[in-house]
Amino acid sequence: MLSIRLNRLAMIVAAATLLAPSGPVAAQTPDHPTETAQFPSAKDLRTMTTSGSYLAARHASVERDAMSAATFYRSALRTDPKNNELLDRAFISSLAEGDIAIAVKLADRILAIDKSNRVARLVVGVHNLKLKKYAVAQKNIKQSIRGPITDLVATLLAGWADYGADDTKQAVANIDALTGPEWYPIFKDLHLGMLLDLAGRNKEAGARLERAYKLDDSALRVADAYARWLSRNKDGAAALAVYEAFDKKLARHPLIQEGIKEIKAGKKLPQLVSSPQTGAAEALYGIGASLTRRGGEDLALVYLQLALYLSPDHSMALLSLADLYESVKKPEMAIGVYQRVPVDSPLKRNAQIQLATNLDAVDRSDEAIKILRGVTEQDSSDLEAIMALGNVERGRKKFADCAKTYGKGIDVIAETKGKPNWVYYYFRGICEERSKNWGKAEADMKKALEIQPEQPHVLNYLGYSWIDRGLNLDEAMKMIKHAVDQRPDDGYIVDSLGWAYYRIGNYEEAVKTLERAINLKPEDPTVNDHLGDAYWRVGRTLEARFQWAHARDLKPEAEELPKIEAKIEKGLPADETPSAASADKKKDDGKGG
């Protein structure tokens, strides 16, 4: 992906301009496929009124569910085919959903009414380009221009259409003539380099790619395209130097690792793009990916969907689209995209790890664990996959399993003579402690602090655990206080300090600290439960029952619910000392007490 400093205001204005015809619908993105389990059937949709379909579509739009919105808007349009607003909304929703075939048909209808609609022009132009109708593609694409982002996209797409029409000279002239913001040149040189390379004008192509590389040698697609050209036109050593320089900036990127492997095997690498269609897809992907990282999700979604329409197996575009869905909290949609990454892509392993993470997010943890174990079996030294597997297992309370998994990561680091990583010891320590292996847990926590002495989460967890067991009380309190000093706004760590005060019988300080924790984490059942206990001990029994009731209603862990209900009914025994069973309510992620 290109690391280019795009002007945020320009992007926002461009996004608003491009999507303006559709009004509020511009913010749509697809939603959970699982929610379609109760989705109306085709028969149901035929019987719905126009207003019913419209209201359902508007609700789906608010929920950022483009798939449902598109279906409902199209249903409403069938009952009111002359309604231009419905036509426009159905078009934008279909485009956001990625159903470009339907979007093209709707775009044709829009252009019959409004020849100046720029989004429709862009979609029809991309469709023409896909069908190799280059002359009409140029005409439509050029009429989609308006604003810095759309100007650049349209010019690059038109250039690829010129090349498809065997007019490389015109493509170069038009792209070279484009002027604009400071981030234009790298896109222009990259695409002219790839275009000239395909046209067989190798020397000119090399000059353009070299110039793009000098503008930003940390841009992945630029480095990859230039190294590929060098492998075919200079020598392997020059290409290898480009890949290895990039690897020092961003270690172990799969595409770079694949390039290094191929170069060392003596191979000459093919061009990054192979046709006008894949060249245009690369332009749409490159700008779409940049927008995704800079808050332009709506416009990015359009560009990425069009890129995949032209090049369905474009792995980088697929990963960017999935990442976009993750950013708007649509894990089910991300899952579907990650599954589309080709098996033979160097990025498949990355896709599998992210796929598993999203499966876990929608409570399909068994599938996630199976996938991650498969990845680690293929490469037992894959630390990223090992960490992801351990995190899923820990989140699902498979503590014996996650202790072993994090242990494998520690072993890999030792075997490869890598720098010790405190995180593996910390997480393994949590898993050991939750598995009732305190000796091993304590050793891991101490090792984590040896590696990272001031780490607040480790200080908090070890200090809390000591107090919970009546060990090293003075040192433990100092550790937790130090953790709070570093993370004063972390509700879990503040809760640990409050509960530590409670455990040593300093109820007044416990109340003060736990009230602060509640302000930071008002919806956490454990923090509410802790405050209830502290209130009870200082005689504020009415407030105690209120906090316990609130904790009950916030869906605590199943094993904690009966204890909370018993306290609501009977309170705490007058002669009770805080029990380890009550205190043993740590956050599963090790962030609090």
XYZ file of C-alpha atoms in Angstrom:
593
model
C 0.000 0.000 0.000
C 1.180 3.483 -0.788
C 2.245 5.542 2.215
C 1.207 8.900 0.866
C 0.273 11.975 2.846
C -3.180 12.563 1.407
C -4.903 15.783 2.365
C -7.673 14.719 4.749
C -9.918 17.652 3.935
C -9.592 17.000 0.243
C -10.567 13.389 0.761
C -13.606 14.259 2.847
C -14.732 16.827 0.293
C -14.107 14.385 -2.545
C -16.015 11.626 -0.801
C -18.915 13.950 -0.101
C -18.890 15.166 -3.701
C -18.786 11.716 -5.224
C -21.557 10.318 -3.074
C -23.616 13.488 -2.750
C -26.410 12.461 -5.141
C -27.497 9.704 -2.804
C -27.690 11.814 0.356
C -27.585 9.921 3.657
C -27.129 6.555 1.967
C -23.480 7.342 1.352
C -22.505 5.992 4.766
C -23.633 2.460 4.030
C -21.517 -0.665 4.323
C -22.628 -4.328 4.292
C -23.616 -6.081 7.478
C -23.716 -9.566 9.024
C -24.863 -12.272 6.616
C -26.085 -14.147 9.698
C -28.724 -11.493 10.169
C -30.271 -12.553 6.861
C -31.577 -15.677 8.591
C -34.807 -13.731 9.220
C -34.554 -11.692 6.043
C -37.741 -11.452 3.938
C -38.046 -13.941 1.095
C -38.536 -12.858 -2.515
C -42.257 -13.500 -2.044
C -42.282 -11.354 1.104
C -40.564 -8.519 -0.712
C -43.140 -8.610 -3.520
C -45.944 -8.110 -1.001
C -44.271 -5.221 0.842
C -45.524 -1.700 0.210
C -43.252 0.960 -1.210
C -43.206 2.816 2.086
C -42.509 -0.387 4.024
C -39.554 -1.267 1.814
C -38.291 2.320 1.984
C -38.432 2.468 5.771
C -36.714 -0.932 6.032
C -34.014 0.291 3.649
C -33.479 3.472 5.639
C -33.112 1.467 8.830
C -30.604 -0.843 7.117
C -28.679 2.239 5.964
C -28.452 3.575 9.501
C -27.118 0.162 10.566
C -24.531 0.362 7.741
C -26.065 -2.748 6.158
C -25.704 -2.081 2.428
C -26.760 -5.600 1.459
C -30.166 -5.294 3.139
C -30.506 -1.641 2.123
C -29.894 -2.498 -1.531
C -32.450 -5.316 -1.446
C -35.124 -3.142 0.173
C -34.460 -0.134 -2.064
C -34.688 -2.327 -5.166
C -37.918 -3.788 -3.801
C -39.329 -0.302 -3.306
C -38.141 0.709 -6.772
C -40.028 -2.182 -8.369
C -43.272 -0.861 -6.912
C -42.447 2.751 -7.779
C -40.118 2.562 -10.831
C -40.313 6.264 -11.683
C -39.099 7.425 -8.270
C -35.671 8.928 -8.973
C -34.672 9.085 -5.305
C -35.313 5.353 -4.899
C -33.377 4.680 -8.104
C -30.396 6.648 -6.846
C -30.435 5.019 -3.415
C -30.778 1.530 -4.886
C -27.789 2.260 -7.142
C -25.519 3.512 -4.358
C -26.496 0.633 -2.061
C -25.862 -1.950 -4.784
C -22.479 -0.378 -5.480
C -21.560 -0.424 -1.784
C -22.690 -4.040 -1.533
C -20.381 -4.973 -4.409
C -23.101 -6.113 -6.810
C -21.602 -4.209 -9.723
C -23.716 -6.000 -12.348
C -26.910 -4.581 -10.846
C -25.210 -1.239 -10.139
C -24.351 -0.950 -13.856
C -27.976 -1.527 -14.884
C -29.175 1.065 -12.392
C -26.438 3.477 -13.504
C -27.694 3.219 -17.098
C -31.181 4.151 -15.900
C -29.785 7.102 -13.928
C -27.799 8.409 -16.913
C -30.913 8.276 -19.072
C -32.395 10.809 -16.629
C -29.278 12.706 -15.516
C -26.320 12.565 -17.884
C -24.121 14.458 -15.412
C -24.253 11.901 -12.578
C -20.539 11.322 -11.930
C -20.844 8.149 -9.868
C -22.949 6.502 -12.547
C -20.442 7.611 -15.187
C -17.581 6.073 -13.230
C -19.368 2.753 -12.756
C -20.427 2.505 -16.402
C -16.907 3.492 -17.485
C -15.326 0.768 -15.361
C -17.839 -1.707 -16.791
C -16.873 -0.633 -20.320
C -13.210 -1.056 -19.485
C -13.837 -4.563 -18.166
C -15.562 -5.419 -21.471
C -12.597 -3.904 -23.391
C -14.809 -1.186 -24.882
C -12.016 1.309 -24.444
C -13.313 4.273 -26.434
C -16.635 4.459 -24.609
C -14.837 3.719 -21.340
C -12.670 6.824 -21.847
C -15.736 8.926 -22.547
C -17.601 7.854 -19.435
C -14.613 7.887 -17.087
C -13.586 11.393 -18.109
C -17.075 12.640 -17.266
C -16.724 11.356 -13.675
C -14.074 13.939 -12.749
C -14.644 16.335 -9.872
C -12.172 17.038 -7.069
C -8.569 15.920 -6.319
C -9.291 12.231 -5.647
C -11.734 11.687 -8.506
C -9.530 13.636 -10.926
C -6.602 11.333 -10.219
C -8.656 8.145 -10.359
C -10.372 9.120 -13.584
C -7.114 10.158 -15.248
C -5.372 6.907 -14.327
C -8.346 4.811 -15.448
C -8.600 6.751 -18.699
C -4.875 6.199 -19.206
C -5.318 2.456 -18.903
C -8.224 2.652 -21.334
C -5.962 4.582 -23.756
C -3.387 1.820 -23.432
C -6.072 -0.794 -24.083
C -6.981 1.099 -27.233
C -3.321 0.881 -28.366
C -2.707 4.579 -27.734
C 0.143 4.521 -25.227
C 1.312 7.944 -26.388
C -2.020 9.520 -25.470
C -2.103 7.694 -22.117
C 1.322 9.066 -21.178
C 0.461 12.578 -22.344
C -2.819 12.713 -20.406
C -1.365 11.334 -17.159
C 1.695 13.589 -17.410
C -0.547 16.619 -17.970
C -2.441 16.070 -14.723
C -1.479 18.532 -12.011
C -2.627 18.592 -8.410
C -1.638 17.941 -4.796
C 1.829 16.837 -3.677
C 0.786 13.186 -3.546
C -0.098 12.984 -7.265
C 3.441 12.346 -8.649
C 4.010 8.963 -7.003
C 0.728 7.597 -8.375
C 1.465 9.055 -11.797
C 5.007 7.665 -12.002
C 4.001 4.256 -10.657
C 1.205 3.808 -13.173
C 3.133 5.231 -16.100
C 6.001 2.892 -15.203
C 3.705 -0.142 -15.184
C 1.917 1.003 -18.352
C 5.136 1.641 -20.285
C 6.497 -1.696 -19.066
C 3.507 -3.506 -20.564
C 3.931 -1.505 -23.758
C 7.496 -2.785 -24.097
C 9.105 0.609 -23.563
C 11.402 -0.814 -20.920
C 13.890 2.011 -20.510
C 11.180 4.643 -20.043
C 9.318 2.335 -17.683
C 12.413 1.908 -15.548
C 12.962 5.645 -15.325
C 9.381 6.200 -14.151
C 9.498 3.402 -11.587
C 12.861 4.576 -10.286
C 11.468 8.075 -9.880
C 8.457 6.742 -7.945
C 10.800 4.677 -5.777
C 12.904 7.734 -4.954
C 9.755 9.609 -3.966
C 8.819 6.919 -1.438
C 10.921 3.790 -1.027
C 8.634 2.600 1.776
C 5.603 2.269 -0.534
C 4.996 -1.459 -0.966
C 3.549 -1.432 -4.487
C 6.239 0.960 -5.709
C 9.069 -1.159 -4.290
C 7.519 -4.361 -5.639
C 6.918 -2.960 -9.136
C 10.430 -1.491 -9.331
C 12.121 -4.657 -8.066
C 10.189 -6.708 -10.621
C 11.340 -4.399 -13.421
C 14.947 -4.599 -12.201
C 14.833 -8.414 -12.153
C 13.939 -8.452 -15.851
C 15.936 -5.500 -17.131
C 18.983 -5.142 -14.886
C 20.013 -7.966 -12.589
C 18.818 -9.961 -9.617
C 21.207 -8.251 -7.240
C 19.618 -4.843 -7.866
C 16.122 -6.247 -7.412
C 17.183 -8.063 -4.244
C 18.618 -4.834 -2.840
C 15.245 -3.096 -3.255
C 13.387 -5.927 -1.537
C 15.892 -6.173 1.310
C 15.828 -2.399 1.866
C 12.054 -2.567 2.192
C 12.326 -5.556 4.538
C 14.428 -3.455 6.908
C 11.621 -0.889 7.080
C 8.741 -3.384 7.361
C 10.044 -6.809 8.254
C 8.672 -10.010 6.778
C 5.906 -8.691 4.559
C 4.718 -11.779 2.636
C 4.947 -10.178 -0.808
C 8.465 -8.962 -0.110
C 9.485 -12.346 1.297
C 8.083 -14.026 -1.817
C 10.029 -11.628 -4.028
C 13.279 -12.289 -2.146
C 12.707 -16.032 -2.425
C 12.054 -15.867 -6.172
C 15.040 -13.606 -6.850
C 17.375 -15.877 -4.891
C 16.070 -18.764 -6.982
C 17.290 -16.898 -10.059
C 13.863 -16.030 -11.434
C 12.854 -12.961 -13.390
C 9.637 -11.614 -11.958
C 6.597 -10.719 -14.095
C 5.034 -7.270 -14.157
C 2.809 -6.284 -11.248
C -0.106 -5.832 -13.683
C -0.797 -7.763 -16.862
C -3.586 -5.899 -18.677
C -5.508 -2.622 -18.840
C -8.065 -4.185 -16.508
C -5.563 -5.165 -13.801
C -3.807 -1.822 -14.217
C -7.079 0.020 -13.622
C -7.833 -2.264 -10.671
C -4.428 -1.369 -9.226
C -5.278 2.334 -9.463
C -8.636 1.851 -7.750
C -7.066 -0.353 -5.086
C -4.139 1.984 -4.383
C -6.278 5.042 -3.762
C -9.033 3.055 -2.058
C -6.561 1.549 0.405
C -5.119 4.992 1.197
C -8.599 6.355 1.855
C -9.431 3.426 4.141
C -6.532 4.304 6.413
C -7.489 7.980 6.531
C -11.175 8.008 7.377
C -12.596 7.940 3.835
C -14.381 4.597 4.225
C -17.382 5.395 2.013
C -15.376 6.415 -1.044
C -12.819 3.679 -0.349
C -15.594 1.093 -0.385
C -16.661 2.188 -3.863
C -13.115 2.070 -5.240
C -12.266 -1.288 -3.671
C -15.476 -2.894 -4.917
C -14.766 -1.609 -8.438
C -11.161 -2.819 -8.205
C -12.387 -6.313 -7.347
C -14.930 -6.148 -10.159
C -12.032 -5.687 -12.571
C -9.650 -8.072 -10.783
C -11.569 -10.466 -8.473
C -8.418 -12.176 -7.137
C -6.548 -8.982 -6.232
C -5.292 -10.098 -2.807
C -4.290 -6.653 -1.589
C -7.687 -5.202 -2.512
C -9.398 -8.093 -0.737
C -7.374 -7.525 2.431
C -8.068 -3.785 2.292
C -11.799 -4.373 1.861
C -11.840 -6.827 4.761
C -9.902 -4.335 6.878
C -12.470 -1.685 6.000
C -15.278 -3.966 7.208
C -13.365 -4.565 10.432
C -12.976 -0.811 10.962
C -16.755 -0.331 10.781
C -17.288 -3.373 13.032
C -18.715 -5.776 10.467
C -16.759 -8.976 11.195
C -19.156 -11.235 9.270
C -18.527 -9.240 6.103
C -14.783 -9.326 6.744
C -14.981 -13.109 7.082
C -16.534 -13.460 3.631
C -13.826 -11.315 2.048
C -10.919 -13.085 3.764
C -12.283 -16.382 2.480
C -11.977 -15.057 -1.091
C -8.194 -14.606 -0.925
C -6.723 -17.146 -3.398
C -5.091 -20.230 -1.921
C -1.877 -19.637 -3.860
C -1.515 -16.019 -2.751
C 1.461 -15.173 -0.495
C -1.100 -13.241 1.548
C -3.301 -16.273 2.228
C -1.608 -16.910 5.567
C -2.288 -13.324 6.674
C -5.872 -13.698 5.543
C -6.245 -16.906 7.538
C -5.031 -15.262 10.735
C -7.402 -12.334 10.302
C -10.191 -14.687 9.294
C -9.746 -16.567 12.559
C -9.761 -13.338 14.563
C -13.075 -12.334 13.011
C -14.564 -15.796 13.455
C -13.748 -15.534 17.142
C -15.382 -12.096 17.245
C -18.691 -13.648 16.123
C -18.391 -16.541 18.584
C -17.179 -19.103 16.063
C -14.112 -19.758 18.169
C -13.817 -23.480 17.397
C -13.443 -22.666 13.699
C -10.960 -19.930 14.557
C -8.835 -22.267 16.667
C -8.882 -24.939 13.938
C -7.668 -22.449 11.330
C -4.918 -21.059 13.540
C -3.694 -24.498 14.526
C -3.517 -25.308 10.824
C -1.394 -22.225 10.189
C 0.968 -23.049 13.060
C 1.278 -26.646 11.855
C 2.391 -25.374 8.453
C 4.985 -23.141 10.103
C 5.739 -23.865 13.736
C 7.814 -20.669 13.974
C 4.993 -18.333 12.926
C 4.884 -16.043 15.966
C 1.962 -13.994 14.691
C -0.199 -17.109 14.311
C 0.964 -18.438 17.679
C 0.013 -15.177 19.392
C -3.368 -15.094 17.643
C -4.096 -18.700 18.662
C -3.094 -18.058 22.268
C -5.288 -14.962 22.398
C -8.343 -16.837 21.121
C -7.772 -19.692 23.561
C -7.281 -17.279 26.450
C -10.383 -15.296 25.536
C -12.375 -18.545 25.483
C -10.961 -19.627 28.858
C -9.005 -22.550 27.458
C -6.284 -21.726 29.931
C -4.312 -24.986 29.806
C -4.236 -24.723 26.007
C -3.192 -21.080 25.883
C -0.394 -21.677 28.404
C 1.058 -24.276 26.018
C 0.545 -22.031 22.994
C 2.312 -19.005 24.480
C 5.045 -21.395 25.631
C 5.601 -22.366 21.992
C 6.094 -18.690 21.167
C 8.670 -18.373 23.947
C 10.474 -21.450 22.599
C 10.503 -20.065 19.050
C 12.050 -16.799 20.217
C 14.713 -18.691 22.157
C 15.486 -21.023 19.226
C 15.788 -18.150 16.770
C 17.839 -16.125 19.271
C 15.312 -13.331 19.084
C 14.818 -10.625 21.675
C 12.716 -11.903 24.615
C 9.173 -10.572 24.528
C 7.445 -9.760 27.827
C 3.983 -10.229 26.318
C 4.383 -13.983 25.901
C 5.427 -14.421 29.543
C 2.649 -12.130 30.759
C -0.075 -13.938 28.817
C 1.291 -17.354 29.706
C 1.395 -16.243 33.340
C -2.296 -15.329 33.174
C -3.142 -18.718 31.679
C -1.085 -20.547 34.318
C -2.653 -18.537 37.152
C -6.135 -19.242 35.836
C -5.189 -22.920 35.601
C -4.292 -22.822 39.330
C -0.562 -23.174 38.602
C 0.524 -20.251 40.762
C 4.190 -21.146 40.957
C 4.548 -21.137 37.179
C 2.386 -18.028 36.862
C 4.465 -16.075 39.376
C 7.691 -17.058 37.626
C 6.311 -15.865 34.277
C 5.128 -12.550 35.702
C 8.538 -11.958 37.279
C 10.208 -12.794 33.971
C 7.919 -10.349 32.156
C 8.940 -7.633 34.631
C 12.595 -8.546 34.194
C 12.196 -7.867 30.472
C 9.935 -4.815 30.896
C 10.324 -3.555 34.496
C 7.767 -0.724 34.366
C 5.030 -2.553 32.453
C 1.784 -1.460 34.180
C -0.371 -4.478 33.293
C 2.217 -6.885 34.634
C 2.710 -4.796 37.791
C -1.035 -4.769 38.261
C -1.590 -8.486 37.729
C 1.302 -9.686 39.862
C 0.612 -7.149 42.611
C -3.066 -8.049 42.704
C -2.290 -11.773 42.765
C 0.077 -11.341 45.693
C -2.495 -9.404 47.688
C -5.143 -11.956 46.807
C -2.902 -14.593 48.380
C -1.754 -12.487 51.330
C 1.817 -12.351 50.012
C 4.321 -9.475 49.843
C 1.587 -6.989 50.756
C 3.709 -3.839 50.936
C 5.511 -4.539 47.680
C 2.274 -5.571 46.015
C 0.516 -2.332 46.942
C 3.468 -0.330 45.649
C 3.308 -2.221 42.355
C -0.402 -1.613 41.871
C -0.086 2.062 42.806
C 2.744 2.402 40.314
C 0.559 0.775 37.661
C -2.237 3.267 38.443
C 0.226 6.160 38.253
C 1.089 5.065 34.722
C -2.484 4.278 33.677
C -4.723 6.586 35.751
C -7.556 6.293 33.233
C -7.525 2.490 33.007
C -10.641 1.436 34.885
C -9.474 -2.149 35.303
C -6.188 -1.159 36.920
C -7.885 1.398 39.176
C -10.374 -1.328 40.146
C -7.444 -3.559 41.103
C -6.137 -0.909 43.470
C -9.559 -0.438 45.021
C -10.019 -4.168 45.478
C -6.523 -4.425 46.940
C -7.516 -1.861 49.581
C -10.600 -3.953 50.254
C -8.571 -7.131 50.615
C -6.349 -5.576 53.284
C -9.362 -4.147 55.125
C -8.944 -0.462 54.239
C -12.588 -0.064 53.247
C -12.709 3.742 53.169
C -9.893 3.900 50.607
C -11.498 0.996 48.776
C -14.728 2.969 48.369
C -12.938 6.097 47.111
C -10.868 4.161 44.597
C -13.674 1.906 43.401
C -15.954 4.909 42.861
C -13.246 6.274 40.599
C -13.070 2.931 38.800
C -16.850 2.985 38.289
C -16.577 6.381 36.608
C -14.057 4.861 34.203
C -15.837 1.510 33.655
C -19.508 2.040 34.551
C -20.723 -0.954 32.541
C -18.350 -3.560 33.963
C -20.151 -6.057 36.250
C -17.067 -6.911 38.325
C -16.266 -3.288 39.136
C -19.893 -2.723 40.182
C -19.800 -5.866 42.321
C -16.583 -4.762 44.006
C -18.014 -1.328 44.818
C -21.114 -2.969 46.269
C -18.957 -5.033 48.621
C -17.001 -1.946 49.702
C -20.187 0.055 50.306
C -21.541 -2.744 52.490
C -18.399 -2.782 54.632
C -18.692 0.949 55.384
C -22.382 0.658 56.249
C -23.844 2.053 53.006
C -26.101 -0.966 52.589
C -28.738 0.608 50.321
C -26.075 1.726 47.854
C -24.406 -1.684 48.128
C -27.575 -3.480 47.022
C -27.990 -0.978 44.188
C -24.453 -1.727 42.908
C -24.977 -5.485 43.215
C -28.246 -5.226 41.313
C -26.488 -3.241 38.637
C -23.728 -5.875 38.484
C -26.372 -8.591 38.120
C -28.049 -6.759 35.239
C -24.742 -6.276 33.397
C -24.445 -10.015 32.664
C -21.578 -11.145 34.908
C -19.785 -14.464 34.485
C -22.134 -17.407 35.039
C -20.305 -18.572 38.163
C -20.540 -15.088 39.719
C -24.276 -14.556 39.221
C -25.489 -16.757 42.135
C -23.023 -15.049 44.482
C -24.252 -11.615 43.485
C -27.904 -12.623 43.861
C -27.198 -14.033 47.325
C -25.610 -10.736 48.372
C -28.604 -8.769 47.088
C -30.868 -10.928 49.250
C -28.758 -11.344 52.389
C -25.898 -8.872 52.206
C -22.445 -9.794 53.506
C -22.068 -11.644 56.817
C -20.989 -9.348 59.622
C -18.072 -11.571 60.573
C -16.946 -12.276 56.997
C -13.427 -11.514 55.957
C -13.073 -10.988 52.214
C -12.736 -14.446 50.764
C -10.341 -15.515 48.091
C -13.312 -16.900 46.204
C -14.897 -13.455 46.104
C -11.641 -11.755 45.261
C -10.729 -14.158 42.516
C -12.665 -12.267 39.864
C -9.870 -11.119 37.587
C -10.530 -9.945 34.091
C -9.749 -12.761 31.695
C -7.468 -10.471 29.733
C -5.431 -9.773 32.847
C -6.253 -6.073 32.879
C -7.787 -5.765 36.268
C -8.790 -7.028 39.621
